[in-house]
mmCIF file of C-alpha atoms and ligand atoms in Angstrom:
data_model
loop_
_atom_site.group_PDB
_atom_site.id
_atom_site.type_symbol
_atom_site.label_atom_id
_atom_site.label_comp_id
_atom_site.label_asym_id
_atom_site.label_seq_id
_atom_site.Cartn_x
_atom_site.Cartn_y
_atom_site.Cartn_z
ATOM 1 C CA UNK W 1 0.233 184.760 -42.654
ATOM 2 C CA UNK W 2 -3.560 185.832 -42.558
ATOM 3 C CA UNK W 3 -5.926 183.915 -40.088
ATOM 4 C CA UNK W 4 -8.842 181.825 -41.534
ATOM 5 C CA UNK W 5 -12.070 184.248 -42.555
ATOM 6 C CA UNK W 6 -13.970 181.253 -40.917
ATOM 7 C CA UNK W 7 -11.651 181.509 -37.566
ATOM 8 C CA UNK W 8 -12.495 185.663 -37.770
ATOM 9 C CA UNK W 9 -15.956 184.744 -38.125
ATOM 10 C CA UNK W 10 -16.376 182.422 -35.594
ATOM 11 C CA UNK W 11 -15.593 184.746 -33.131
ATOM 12 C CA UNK W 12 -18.055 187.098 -34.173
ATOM 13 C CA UNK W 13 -20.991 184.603 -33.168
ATOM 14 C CA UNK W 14 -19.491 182.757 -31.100
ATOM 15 C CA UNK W 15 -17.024 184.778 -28.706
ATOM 16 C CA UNK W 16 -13.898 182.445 -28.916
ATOM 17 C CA UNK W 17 -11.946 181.092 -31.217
ATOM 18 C CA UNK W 18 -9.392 177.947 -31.153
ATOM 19 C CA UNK W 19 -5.963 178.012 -33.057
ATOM 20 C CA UNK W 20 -5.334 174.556 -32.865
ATOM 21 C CA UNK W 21 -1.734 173.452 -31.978
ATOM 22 C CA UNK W 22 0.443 176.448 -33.026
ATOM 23 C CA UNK W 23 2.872 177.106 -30.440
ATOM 24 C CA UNK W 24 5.859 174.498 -30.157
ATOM 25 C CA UNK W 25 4.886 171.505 -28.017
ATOM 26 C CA UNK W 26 8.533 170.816 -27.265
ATOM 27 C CA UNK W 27 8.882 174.732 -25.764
ATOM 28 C CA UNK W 28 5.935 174.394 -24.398
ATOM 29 C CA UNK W 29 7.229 171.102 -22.469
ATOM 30 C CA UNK W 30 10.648 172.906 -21.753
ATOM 31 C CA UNK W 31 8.490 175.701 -19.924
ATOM 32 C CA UNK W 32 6.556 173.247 -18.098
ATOM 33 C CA UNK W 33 9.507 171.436 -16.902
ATOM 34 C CA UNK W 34 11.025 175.074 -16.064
ATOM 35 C CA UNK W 35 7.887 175.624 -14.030
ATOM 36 C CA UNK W 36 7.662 172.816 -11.925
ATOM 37 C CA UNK W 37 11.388 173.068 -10.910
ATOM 38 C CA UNK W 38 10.710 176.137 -9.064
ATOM 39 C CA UNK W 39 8.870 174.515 -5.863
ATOM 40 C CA UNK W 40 7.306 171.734 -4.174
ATOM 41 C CA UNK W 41 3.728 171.471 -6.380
ATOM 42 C CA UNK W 42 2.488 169.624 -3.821
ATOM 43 C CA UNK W 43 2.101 170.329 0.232
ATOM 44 C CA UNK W 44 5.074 172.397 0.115
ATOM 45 C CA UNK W 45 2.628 175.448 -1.635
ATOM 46 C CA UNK W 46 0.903 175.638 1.437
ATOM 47 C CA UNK W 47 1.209 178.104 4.858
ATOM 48 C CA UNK W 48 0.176 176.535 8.061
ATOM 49 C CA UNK W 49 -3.328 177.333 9.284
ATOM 50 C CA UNK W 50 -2.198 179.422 12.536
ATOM 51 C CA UNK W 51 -0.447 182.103 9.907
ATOM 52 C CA UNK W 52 -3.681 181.894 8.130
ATOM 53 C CA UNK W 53 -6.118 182.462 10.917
ATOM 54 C CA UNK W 54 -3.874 184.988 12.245
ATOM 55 C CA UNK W 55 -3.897 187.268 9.432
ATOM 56 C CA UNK W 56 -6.310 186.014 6.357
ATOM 57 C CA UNK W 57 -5.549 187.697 3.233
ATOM 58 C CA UNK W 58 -8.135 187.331 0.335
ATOM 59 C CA UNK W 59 -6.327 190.466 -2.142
ATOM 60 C CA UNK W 60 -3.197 191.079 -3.150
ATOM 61 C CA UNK W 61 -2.147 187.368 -3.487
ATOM 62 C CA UNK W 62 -2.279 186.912 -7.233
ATOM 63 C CA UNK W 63 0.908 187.718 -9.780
ATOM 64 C CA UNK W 64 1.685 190.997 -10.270
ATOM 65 C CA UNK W 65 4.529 193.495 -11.348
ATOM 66 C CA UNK W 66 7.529 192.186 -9.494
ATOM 67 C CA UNK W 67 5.922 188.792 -8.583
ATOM 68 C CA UNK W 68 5.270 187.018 -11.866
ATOM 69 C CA UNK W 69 7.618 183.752 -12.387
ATOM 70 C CA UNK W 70 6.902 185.007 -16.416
ATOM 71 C CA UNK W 71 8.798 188.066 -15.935
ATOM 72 C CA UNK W 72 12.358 188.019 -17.558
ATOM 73 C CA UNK W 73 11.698 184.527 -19.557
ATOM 74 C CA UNK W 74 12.147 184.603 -23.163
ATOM 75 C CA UNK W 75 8.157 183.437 -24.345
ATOM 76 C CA UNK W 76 9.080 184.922 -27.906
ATOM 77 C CA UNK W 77 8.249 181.460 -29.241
ATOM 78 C CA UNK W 78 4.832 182.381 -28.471
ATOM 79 C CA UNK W 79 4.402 186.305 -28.560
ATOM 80 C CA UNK W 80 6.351 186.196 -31.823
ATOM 81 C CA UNK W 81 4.319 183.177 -33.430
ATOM 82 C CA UNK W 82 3.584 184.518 -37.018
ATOM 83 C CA UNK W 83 0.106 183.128 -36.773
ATOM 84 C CA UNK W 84 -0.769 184.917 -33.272
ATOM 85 C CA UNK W 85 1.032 188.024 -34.514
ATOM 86 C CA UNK W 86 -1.407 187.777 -37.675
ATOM 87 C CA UNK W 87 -4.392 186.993 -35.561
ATOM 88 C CA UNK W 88 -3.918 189.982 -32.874
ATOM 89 C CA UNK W 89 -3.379 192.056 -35.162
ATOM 90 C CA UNK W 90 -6.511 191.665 -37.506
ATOM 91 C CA UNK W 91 -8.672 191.541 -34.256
ATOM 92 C CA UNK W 92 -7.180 194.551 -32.266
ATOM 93 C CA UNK W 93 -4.770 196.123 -34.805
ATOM 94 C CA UNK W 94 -1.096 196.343 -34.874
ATOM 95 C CA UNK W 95 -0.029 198.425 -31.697
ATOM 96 C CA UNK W 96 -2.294 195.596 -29.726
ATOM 97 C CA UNK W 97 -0.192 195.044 -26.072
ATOM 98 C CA UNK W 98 0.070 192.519 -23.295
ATOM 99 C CA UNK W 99 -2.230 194.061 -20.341
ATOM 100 C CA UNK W 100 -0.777 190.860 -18.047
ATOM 101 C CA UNK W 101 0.651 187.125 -18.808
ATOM 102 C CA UNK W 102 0.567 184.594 -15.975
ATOM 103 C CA UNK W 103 0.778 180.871 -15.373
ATOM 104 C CA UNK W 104 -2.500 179.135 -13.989
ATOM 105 C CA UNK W 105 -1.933 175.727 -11.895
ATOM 106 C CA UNK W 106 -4.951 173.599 -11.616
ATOM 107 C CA UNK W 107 -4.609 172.429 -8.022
ATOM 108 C CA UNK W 108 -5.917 168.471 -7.050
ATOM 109 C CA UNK W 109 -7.435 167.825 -4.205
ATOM 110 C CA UNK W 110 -4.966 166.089 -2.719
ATOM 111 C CA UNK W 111 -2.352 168.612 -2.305
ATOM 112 C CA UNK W 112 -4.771 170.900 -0.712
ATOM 113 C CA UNK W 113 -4.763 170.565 3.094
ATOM 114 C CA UNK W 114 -8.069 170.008 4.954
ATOM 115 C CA UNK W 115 -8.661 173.436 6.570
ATOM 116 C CA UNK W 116 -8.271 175.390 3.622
ATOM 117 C CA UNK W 117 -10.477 172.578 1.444
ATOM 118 C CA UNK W 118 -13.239 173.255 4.229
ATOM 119 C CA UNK W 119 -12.290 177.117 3.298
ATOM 120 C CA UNK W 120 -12.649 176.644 -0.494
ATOM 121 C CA UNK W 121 -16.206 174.292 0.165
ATOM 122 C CA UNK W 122 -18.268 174.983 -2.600
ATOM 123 C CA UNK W 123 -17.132 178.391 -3.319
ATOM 124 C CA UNK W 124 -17.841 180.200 -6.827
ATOM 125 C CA UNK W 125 -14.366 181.194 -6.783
ATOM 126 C CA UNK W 126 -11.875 178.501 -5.109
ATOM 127 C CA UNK W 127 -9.021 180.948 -5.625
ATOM 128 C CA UNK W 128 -5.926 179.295 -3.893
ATOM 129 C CA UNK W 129 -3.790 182.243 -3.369
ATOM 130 C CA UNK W 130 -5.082 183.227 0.292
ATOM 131 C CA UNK W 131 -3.573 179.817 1.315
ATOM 132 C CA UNK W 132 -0.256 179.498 -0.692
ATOM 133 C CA UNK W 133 2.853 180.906 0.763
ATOM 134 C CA UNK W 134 3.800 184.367 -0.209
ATOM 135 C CA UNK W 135 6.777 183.616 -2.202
ATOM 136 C CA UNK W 136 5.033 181.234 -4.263
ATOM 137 C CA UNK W 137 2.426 183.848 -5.212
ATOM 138 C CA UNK W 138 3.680 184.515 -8.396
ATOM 139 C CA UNK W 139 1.488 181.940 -10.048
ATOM 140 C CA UNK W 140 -2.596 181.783 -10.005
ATOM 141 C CA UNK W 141 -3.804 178.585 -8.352
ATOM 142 C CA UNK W 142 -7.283 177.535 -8.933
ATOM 143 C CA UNK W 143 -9.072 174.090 -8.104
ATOM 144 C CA UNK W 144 -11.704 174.952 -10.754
ATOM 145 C CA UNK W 145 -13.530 178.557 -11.095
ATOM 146 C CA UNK W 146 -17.187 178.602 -11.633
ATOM 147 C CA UNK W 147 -18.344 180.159 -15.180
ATOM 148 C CA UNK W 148 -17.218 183.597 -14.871
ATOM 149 C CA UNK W 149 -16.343 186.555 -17.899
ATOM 150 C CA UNK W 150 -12.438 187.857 -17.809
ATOM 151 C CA UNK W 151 -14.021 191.451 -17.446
ATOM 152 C CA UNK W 152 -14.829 190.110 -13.498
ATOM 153 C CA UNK W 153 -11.465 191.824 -12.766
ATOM 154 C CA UNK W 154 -11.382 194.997 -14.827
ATOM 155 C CA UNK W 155 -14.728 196.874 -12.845
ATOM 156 C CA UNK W 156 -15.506 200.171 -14.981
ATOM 157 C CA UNK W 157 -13.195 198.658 -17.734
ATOM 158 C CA UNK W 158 -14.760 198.538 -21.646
ATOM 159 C CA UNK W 159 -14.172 195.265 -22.970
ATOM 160 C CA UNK W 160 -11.607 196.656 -25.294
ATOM 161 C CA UNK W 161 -9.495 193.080 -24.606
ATOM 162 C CA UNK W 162 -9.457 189.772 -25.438
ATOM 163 C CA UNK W 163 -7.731 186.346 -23.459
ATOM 164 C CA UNK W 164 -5.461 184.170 -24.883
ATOM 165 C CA UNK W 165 -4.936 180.655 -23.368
ATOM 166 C CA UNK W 166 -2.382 178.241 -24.060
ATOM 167 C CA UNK W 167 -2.184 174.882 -22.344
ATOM 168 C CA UNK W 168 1.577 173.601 -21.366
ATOM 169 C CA UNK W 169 0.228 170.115 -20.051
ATOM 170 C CA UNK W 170 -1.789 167.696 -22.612
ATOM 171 C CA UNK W 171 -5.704 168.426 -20.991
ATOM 172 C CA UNK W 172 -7.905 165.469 -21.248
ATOM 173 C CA UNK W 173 -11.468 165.987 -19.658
ATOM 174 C CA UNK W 174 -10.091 164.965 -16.925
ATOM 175 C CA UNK W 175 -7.880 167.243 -16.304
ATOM 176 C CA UNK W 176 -9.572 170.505 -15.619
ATOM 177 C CA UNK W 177 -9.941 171.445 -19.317
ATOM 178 C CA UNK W 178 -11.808 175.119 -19.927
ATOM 179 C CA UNK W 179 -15.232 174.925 -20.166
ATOM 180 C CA UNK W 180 -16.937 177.488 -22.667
ATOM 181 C CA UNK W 181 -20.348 179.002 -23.582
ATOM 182 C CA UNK W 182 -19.798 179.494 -27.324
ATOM 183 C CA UNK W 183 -22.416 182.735 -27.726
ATOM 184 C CA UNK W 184 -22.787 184.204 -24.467
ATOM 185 C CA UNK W 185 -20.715 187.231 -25.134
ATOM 186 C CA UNK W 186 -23.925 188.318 -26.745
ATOM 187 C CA UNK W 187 -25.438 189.849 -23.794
ATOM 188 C CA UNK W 188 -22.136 192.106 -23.051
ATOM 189 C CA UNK W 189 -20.597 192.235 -19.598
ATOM 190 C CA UNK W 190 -23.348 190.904 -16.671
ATOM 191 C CA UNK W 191 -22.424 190.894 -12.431
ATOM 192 C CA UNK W 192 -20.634 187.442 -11.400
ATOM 193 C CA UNK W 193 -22.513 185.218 -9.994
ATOM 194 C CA UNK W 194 -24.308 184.517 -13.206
ATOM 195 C CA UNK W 195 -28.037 183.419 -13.937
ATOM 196 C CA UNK W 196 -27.393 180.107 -15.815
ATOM 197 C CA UNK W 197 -29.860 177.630 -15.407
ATOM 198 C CA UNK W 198 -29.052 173.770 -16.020
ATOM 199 C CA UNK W 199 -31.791 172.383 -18.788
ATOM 200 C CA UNK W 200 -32.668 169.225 -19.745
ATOM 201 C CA UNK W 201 -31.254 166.051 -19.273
ATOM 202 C CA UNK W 202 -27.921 167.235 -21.409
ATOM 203 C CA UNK W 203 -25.187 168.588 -18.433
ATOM 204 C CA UNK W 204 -24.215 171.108 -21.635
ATOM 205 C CA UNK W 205 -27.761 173.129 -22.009
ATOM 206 C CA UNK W 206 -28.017 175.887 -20.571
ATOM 207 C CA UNK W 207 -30.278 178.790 -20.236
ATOM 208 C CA UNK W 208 -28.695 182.418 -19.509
ATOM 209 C CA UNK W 209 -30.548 185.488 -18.747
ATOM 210 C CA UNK W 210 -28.943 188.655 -18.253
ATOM 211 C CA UNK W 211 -30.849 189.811 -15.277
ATOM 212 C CA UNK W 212 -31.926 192.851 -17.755
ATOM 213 C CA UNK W 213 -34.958 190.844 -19.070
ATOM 214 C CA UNK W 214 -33.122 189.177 -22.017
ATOM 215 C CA UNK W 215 -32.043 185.077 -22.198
ATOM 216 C CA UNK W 216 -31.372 182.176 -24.384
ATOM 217 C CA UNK W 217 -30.822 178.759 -24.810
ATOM 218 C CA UNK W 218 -26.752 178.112 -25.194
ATOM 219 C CA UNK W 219 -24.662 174.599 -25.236
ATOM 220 C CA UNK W 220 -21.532 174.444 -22.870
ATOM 221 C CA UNK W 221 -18.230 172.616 -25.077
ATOM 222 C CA UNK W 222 -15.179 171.471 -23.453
ATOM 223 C CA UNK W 223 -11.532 172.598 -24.375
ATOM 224 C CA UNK W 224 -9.512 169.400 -24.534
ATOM 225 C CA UNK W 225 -6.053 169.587 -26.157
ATOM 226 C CA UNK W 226 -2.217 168.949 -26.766
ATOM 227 C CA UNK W 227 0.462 170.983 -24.920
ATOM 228 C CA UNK W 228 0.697 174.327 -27.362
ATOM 229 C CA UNK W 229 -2.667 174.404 -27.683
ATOM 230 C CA UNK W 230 -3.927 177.603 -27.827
ATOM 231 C CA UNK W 231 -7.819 179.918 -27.980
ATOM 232 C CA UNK W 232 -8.809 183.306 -27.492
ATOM 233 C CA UNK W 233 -12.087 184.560 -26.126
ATOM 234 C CA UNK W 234 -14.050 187.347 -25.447
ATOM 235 C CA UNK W 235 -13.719 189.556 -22.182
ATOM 236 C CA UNK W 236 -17.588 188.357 -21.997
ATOM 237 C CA UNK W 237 -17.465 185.072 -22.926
ATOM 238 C CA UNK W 238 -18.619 183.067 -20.322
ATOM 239 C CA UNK W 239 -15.941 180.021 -18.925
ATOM 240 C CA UNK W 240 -14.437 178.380 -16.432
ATOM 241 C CA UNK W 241 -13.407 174.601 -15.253
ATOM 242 C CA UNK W 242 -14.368 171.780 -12.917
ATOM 243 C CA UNK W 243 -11.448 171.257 -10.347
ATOM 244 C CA UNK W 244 -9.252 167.956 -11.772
ATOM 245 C CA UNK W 245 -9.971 164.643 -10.930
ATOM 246 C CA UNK W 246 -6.889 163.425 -11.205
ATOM 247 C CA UNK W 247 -3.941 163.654 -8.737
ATOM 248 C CA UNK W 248 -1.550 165.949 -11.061
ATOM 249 C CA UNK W 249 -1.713 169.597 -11.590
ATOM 250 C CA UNK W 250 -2.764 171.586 -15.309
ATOM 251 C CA UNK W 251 -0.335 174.110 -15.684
ATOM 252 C CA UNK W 252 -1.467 176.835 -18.405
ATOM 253 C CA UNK W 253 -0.625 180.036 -19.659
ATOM 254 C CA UNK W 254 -3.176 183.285 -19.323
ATOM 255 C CA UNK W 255 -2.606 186.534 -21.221
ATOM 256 C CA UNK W 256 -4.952 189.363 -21.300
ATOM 257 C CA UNK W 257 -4.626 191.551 -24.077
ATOM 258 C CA UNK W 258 -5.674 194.709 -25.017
ATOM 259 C CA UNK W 259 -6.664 196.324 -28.399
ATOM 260 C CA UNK W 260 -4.595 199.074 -29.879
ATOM 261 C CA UNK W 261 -4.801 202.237 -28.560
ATOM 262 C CA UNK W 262 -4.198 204.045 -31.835
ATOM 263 C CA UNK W 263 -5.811 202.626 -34.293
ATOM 264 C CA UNK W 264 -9.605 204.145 -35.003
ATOM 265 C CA UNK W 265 -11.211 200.982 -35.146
ATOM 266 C CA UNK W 266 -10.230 197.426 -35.085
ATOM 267 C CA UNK W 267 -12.379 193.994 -35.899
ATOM 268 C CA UNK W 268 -12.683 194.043 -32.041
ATOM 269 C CA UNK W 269 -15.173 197.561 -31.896
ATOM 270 C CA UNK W 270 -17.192 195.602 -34.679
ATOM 271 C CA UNK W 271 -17.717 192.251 -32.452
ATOM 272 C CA UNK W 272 -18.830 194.713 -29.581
ATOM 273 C CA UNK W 273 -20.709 196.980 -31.768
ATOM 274 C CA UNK W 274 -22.923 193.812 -32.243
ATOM 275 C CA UNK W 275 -23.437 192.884 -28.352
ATOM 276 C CA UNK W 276 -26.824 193.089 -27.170
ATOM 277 C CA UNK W 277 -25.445 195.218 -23.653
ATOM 278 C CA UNK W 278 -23.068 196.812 -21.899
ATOM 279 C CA UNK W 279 -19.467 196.686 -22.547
ATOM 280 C CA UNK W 280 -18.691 197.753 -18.975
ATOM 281 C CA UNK W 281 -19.764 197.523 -15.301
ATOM 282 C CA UNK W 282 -19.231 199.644 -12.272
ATOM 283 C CA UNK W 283 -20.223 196.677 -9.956
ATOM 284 C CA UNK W 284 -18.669 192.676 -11.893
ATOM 285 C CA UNK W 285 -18.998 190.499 -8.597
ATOM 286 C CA UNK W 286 -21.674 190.253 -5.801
ATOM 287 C CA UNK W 287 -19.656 187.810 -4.072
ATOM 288 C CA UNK W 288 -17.040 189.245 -2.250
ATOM 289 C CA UNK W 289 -17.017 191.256 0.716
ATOM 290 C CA UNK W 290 -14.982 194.423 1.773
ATOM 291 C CA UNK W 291 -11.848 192.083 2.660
ATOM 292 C CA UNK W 292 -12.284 190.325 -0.479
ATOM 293 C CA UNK W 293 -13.479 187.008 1.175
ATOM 294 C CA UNK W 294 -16.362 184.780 -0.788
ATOM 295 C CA UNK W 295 -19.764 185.683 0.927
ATOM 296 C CA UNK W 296 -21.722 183.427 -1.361
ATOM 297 C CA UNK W 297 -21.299 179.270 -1.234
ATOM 298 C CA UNK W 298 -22.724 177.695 -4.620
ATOM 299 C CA UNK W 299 -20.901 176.513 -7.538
ATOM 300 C CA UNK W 300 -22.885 176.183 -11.156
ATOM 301 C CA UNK W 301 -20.356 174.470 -13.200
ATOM 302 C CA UNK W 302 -19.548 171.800 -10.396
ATOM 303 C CA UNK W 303 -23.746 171.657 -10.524
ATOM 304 C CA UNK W 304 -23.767 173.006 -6.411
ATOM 305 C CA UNK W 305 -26.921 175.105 -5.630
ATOM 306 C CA UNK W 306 -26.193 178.716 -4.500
ATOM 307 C CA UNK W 307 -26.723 179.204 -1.471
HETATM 308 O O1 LIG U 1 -7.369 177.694 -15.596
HETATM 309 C C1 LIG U 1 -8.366 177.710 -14.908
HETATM 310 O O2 LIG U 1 -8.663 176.791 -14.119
HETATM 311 C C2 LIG U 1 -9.320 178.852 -15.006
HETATM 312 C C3 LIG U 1 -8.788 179.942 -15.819
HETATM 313 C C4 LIG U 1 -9.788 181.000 -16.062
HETATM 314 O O3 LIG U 1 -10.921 180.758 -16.315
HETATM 315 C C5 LIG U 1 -9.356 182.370 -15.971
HETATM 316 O O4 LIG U 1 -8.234 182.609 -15.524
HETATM 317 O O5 LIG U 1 -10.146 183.258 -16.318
#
């Protein structure tokens, strides 16, 4: 099966690219229902603030090798889909591999306990995992994530990989769906926090300036969908979501994945030949300090001043 010139090309101008519904709602639902059977999604994620204060941990509390609740399930219904298959491989040839897979909850507010929602106030990056019990660590739990490019965790990387993102809930706007900036890969990889600037009386205008003397007008769109519903983006492409405002979680699937080693020269090199900057940084984030703790308050995509 060979993916849609027009798909190919959107990506090329605009960074991301949606597949529509390909991957089977009713596996998708099976996985969900998998998912939520494995703890209490609701207080029970939680440690008590004493363990907290008496030994904060900001790294280190994200999946990884050995603590992923992906690692021995059979997800062949997606990472054997003919059209993803046909996709990846066009974009970052054959030999393409899985760099990481993980499941992303989007927290509510109301599960989250006071302190830590006084912890999390107005942060860029309301990462949950410095709060959630150790064993239940093998999931990512956001309440929202200001806009932000994937190559944020991959300092000195090039941006020689793409994300997929599949959503195993139905997202309404309401429910924490992905915002993107269609476009801004254009200016290559630039330091977290980002300069976007809020124009007009539309909440989707933005300008974006790289902080190297370049900018330009872009338009922020929302990713609503069915479960199985499924995009790709640039490592550059600027994203990220509001926290939910409803009282249930968004449960999602993340995989970053990387272009083939051995093949000379993939659609991927071509995108990035045509980026206006760098495809790598020594230094992604300004807003962390040695421990990995925020330093900065200010949140653009929840419209919060930095501060
Ligand atoms: O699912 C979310 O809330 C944010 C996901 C995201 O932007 C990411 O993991 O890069």
């Amino acid at each position: 099966m060979k993916i849609q010139y027009s798909q190919l090309n959107k990506f090329l101008e605009q960074g991301y690219c949606s597949l529509g519904e390909i991957i089977n709602q009713q596996k998708c639902r099976e996985l969900l229902e998998f998912i939520k059977q494995t703890r209490d999604f609701e207080h029970g994620l939680f440690i008590e603030e004493e363990d907290f204060r008496a030994n904060p941990q900001y790294t280190g509390v994200n999946p990884c090798p050995g603590r992923n609740i992906l690692e021995g399930l059979d997800l062949s219904f997606i990472e054997q889909n003919p059209v993803l298959q046909s996709v990846l491989s066009e974009l970052l040839g054959e030999e393409y591999s899985v760099v990481i897979k993980k499941v992303i909850c989007g927290v509510p507010k109301k599960w989250i306990p006071d302190w830590a929602l006084l912890e999390i106030d107005r942060l860029p990056v309301p990462n949950l995992g410095a709060f959630i019990k150790p064993q239940y660590r093998d999931i990512t739990y956001f309440h929202g994530i200001d806009f932000h490019q994937d190559i944020i965790d991959y300092k000195n990387r090039l941006s020689d990989f793409i994300t997929l993102y599949i959503y195993l809930d139905d997202v309404s706007e309401l429910d924490s769906p992905l915002f993107i900036i269609p476009g801004s890969h254009i200016f290559g990889a630039t330091t977290f926090p980002h300069s976007l600037i809020s124009c007009g009386d539309a909440s989707n205008s933005w300008l974006y300036s790289d902080n190297r003397g370049k900018s330009k007008f872009l338009q922020s769109n929302i990713l609503t969908g069915t479960a199985g519903s499924t995009w790709f983006w640039h490592s550059c492409l600027l994203h990220g979501t509001q926290p939910t405002k409803l009282s249930q979680s968004r449960i999602s699937l993340r995989y970053i994945i990387e272009k083939s080693r051995s093949s000379p020269s993939v659609l991927l090199d071509y995108v990035n030949s045509n980026l206006d900057g760098p495809l790598s940084l020594d230094n992604t984030r300004n807003d962390l300090n040695e421990n990995g703790k925020s330093i900065l308050r200010g949140n653009i995509i929840n419209g919060n001043a930095k501060t």
